[in-house]
Amino acid sequence: MRLLSLAPDRPRRGGPRHLPSGSPAPPPPLLLLLLLSGCLGVSGAAKGYRRPNVVLLLADDQDEVLGGMYVPSALCCPSRASILTGKYPHNHHVVNNTLEGNCSSKSWQKIQEPNTFPAILRSVCGYQTFFAGKYLNEYGAPDAGGLGHVPLGWSYWYALEKNSKYYNYTLSINGKARKHGENYSVDYLTDVLANVSLDFLDYKSNSEPFFMMISTPAPHSPWTAAPQYQNAFQNIFAPRNKNFNIHGTNKHWLIRQAKTPMTNSSIQFLDNAFRKRWQTLLSVDDLVEKLVKRLEFNGELNNTYIFYTSDNGYHTGQFSLPIDKRQLYEFDIKVPLLVRGPGIKPNQTTKMLVANIDLGPTILDIAGYSLNKTEMDGMSFLPILKGARNLTWRSDVLVEYQGEGRNVTDPTCPSLSPGVSQCFPDCVCEDAYNNTYACVRTMSELWNLQYCEFDDQEVFVEVYNLTADPHQINNIAKSIDPELLGKMNYRLMMLQSCSGPTCRTPGVFDPGYRFDPRLMFSNHGSVRTRRFSKHLL
């Protein structure tokens, strides 16, 4: 996990720019993957002790290619479900952004929502809980309770109907619909979220601690910037790093089908998208600045933890894929994480491997609730934030994604068979049914590896040594030590069937790891490979 400093003059791809004057500098961003931990009862607290407040700021589709944390799925709804539950997708069963994929479905509402970390904060720890912004992509769907549904655990609820928008949207205000139009002064969603958040801070009860989750539309499409920011960054272009606009040699067929070099129109389009994404983040900067200043004015900043992160990453031209997410590479699975709060020294850097399944356990740990009382897969990284030494920590995390396709030929890409989706006019498709994969992302003192298997007819494998190849250009699956390949295959099978504590067992490069090669073979003598469930619900 790594904490990164903020750029002073322009927003990094990893987070907001502004900091309140006169307040302690926050520690810069971490490397992360998310889960939950465990609540010290009020009666057990020392006299005069004020339990800490927590604010979680969640951006939409904001990548962090230079640092940050990891997500267990490179797509909005599965990743957000992992944040809320502290579970990997195979345990919360949200596989895509549709109701059929369990995104805000009745099954999700019945089985998972009662056990999210905000529900525990409210029902067990006595926190006031406030939500504003995008919840899950299918929230508000008529077939799943509509906007009248308020998930368990929220005291104050200001949720966006379905996916990110900036104007012409509907909010559920504690279960009642409120429509917004296209008047900037009263309707621009990022500003609306800022205003309702400030109102909450001014009118909440002072006798209970609070948790706020503010989920902005930025920098998700349609990338509509506030009027005052629409001409910003005119000379900014998408990064031309080593994997920009090159052919994805030795990669899964979906990556290989991208046309290289990209057309001039595709490059102009992605550069414009990159610029507009930055423009929308300027309003998020404003929101963060207002929020922190109000906490400081109210005398609550020094007793409040603030987390800033995103649900998934994003690519702009890497391996000649124009724009999207969903892929297994660092640009899609790595997101920013910035944290400040009591007991955290500024400008820290750590290489511990953190994931968004760890957010819930960490916030529950802050509240004093034990992770052992939950079914979460993640770990609390609060000890890391507070500088603990000689800490036993994981060396690997799981990433899993279930591809989506269409049962008919895409009209923009008639040369490809049915089964693809997210296609661009020049016949480059970003997803397919068999773009279904699972990966072990490993980081230790000696190793920085990613091992991935696809659920297709050939069980295609990609392996990257990110120490030698940080841009993941060279797939070394056919040249890596076969014994190590077998261990990674077995570790992947173990993680794909893990639950709770078994998700935190030693990885391949941990001292406590034990490997029995006999478990790698079936009765027929062939290598066992983990298969993906087609029917997770």
PDB file of C-alpha atoms in Angstrom, residues 11 15-18 57-60 62 166 188-191 193-194 214-220 226 229 277-291 308-309:
ATOM      1  CA  PRO A  11      -5.821  17.327  -9.965  1.00  0.00           C
ATOM      2  CA  GLY A  15      -7.700  12.479  -6.230  1.00  0.00           C
ATOM      3  CA  PRO A  16      -8.877  15.949  -5.288  1.00  0.00           C
ATOM      4  CA  ARG A  17      -6.551  18.930  -5.318  1.00  0.00           C
ATOM      5  CA  HIS A  18      -7.695  21.368  -2.636  1.00  0.00           C
ATOM      6  CA  LEU A  57     -15.869   9.976  -0.562  1.00  0.00           C
ATOM      7  CA  LEU A  58     -16.377   7.704  -3.574  1.00  0.00           C
ATOM      8  CA  ALA A  59     -15.670   8.853  -7.131  1.00  0.00           C
ATOM      9  CA  ASP A  60     -16.994   7.008 -10.191  1.00  0.00           C
ATOM     10  CA  GLN A  62     -11.426   7.356 -11.384  1.00  0.00           C
ATOM     11  CA  TYR A 166     -25.063  15.552 -13.800  1.00  0.00           C
ATOM     12  CA  TYR A 188     -25.715  20.212 -10.916  1.00  0.00           C
ATOM     13  CA  LEU A 189     -25.425  16.911  -9.035  1.00  0.00           C
ATOM     14  CA  THR A 190     -21.918  17.259  -7.582  1.00  0.00           C
ATOM     15  CA  ASP A 191     -22.874  20.635  -6.102  1.00  0.00           C
ATOM     16  CA  LEU A 193     -24.307  16.504  -3.024  1.00  0.00           C
ATOM     17  CA  ALA A 194     -22.002  19.091  -1.489  1.00  0.00           C
ATOM     18  CA  ILE A 214     -20.741  10.761  -0.540  1.00  0.00           C
ATOM     19  CA  SER A 215     -20.695   9.161  -3.987  1.00  0.00           C
ATOM     20  CA  THR A 216     -20.100  11.625  -6.808  1.00  0.00           C
ATOM     21  CA  PRO A 217     -20.984  11.145 -10.493  1.00  0.00           C
ATOM     22  CA  ALA A 218     -17.553  12.425 -11.567  1.00  0.00           C
ATOM     23  CA  PRO A 219     -15.581  11.490 -13.522  1.00  0.00           C
ATOM     24  CA  HIS A 220     -18.105   9.048 -15.088  1.00  0.00           C
ATOM     25  CA  ALA A 226     -19.742  22.793 -14.357  1.00  0.00           C
ATOM     26  CA  TYR A 229     -14.709  24.582 -15.617  1.00  0.00           C
ATOM     27  CA  ARG A 277     -13.034  13.813 -16.899  1.00  0.00           C
ATOM     28  CA  TRP A 278     -10.513  16.171 -15.304  1.00  0.00           C
ATOM     29  CA  GLN A 279     -12.948  19.066 -15.713  1.00  0.00           C
ATOM     30  CA  THR A 280     -15.687  17.224 -13.804  1.00  0.00           C
ATOM     31  CA  LEU A 281     -13.238  16.474 -10.984  1.00  0.00           C
ATOM     32  CA  LEU A 282     -12.746  20.182 -10.325  1.00  0.00           C
ATOM     33  CA  SER A 283     -16.242  20.240  -8.820  1.00  0.00           C
ATOM     34  CA  VAL A 284     -15.280  17.260  -6.659  1.00  0.00           C
ATOM     35  CA  ASP A 285     -12.294  19.342  -5.509  1.00  0.00           C
ATOM     36  CA  ASP A 286     -14.754  22.043  -4.478  1.00  0.00           C
ATOM     37  CA  LEU A 287     -16.931  19.535  -2.621  1.00  0.00           C
ATOM     38  CA  VAL A 288     -13.950  18.164  -0.672  1.00  0.00           C
ATOM     39  CA  GLU A 289     -12.702  21.627   0.198  1.00  0.00           C
ATOM     40  CA  LYS A 290     -16.108  22.767   1.460  1.00  0.00           C
ATOM     41  CA  LEU A 291     -16.608  19.583   3.455  1.00  0.00           C
ATOM     42  CA  TYR A 308     -11.209   9.290  -0.728  1.00  0.00           C
ATOM     43  CA  THR A 309     -11.339   6.545  -3.363  1.00  0.00           C
TER      44      THR A 309
END
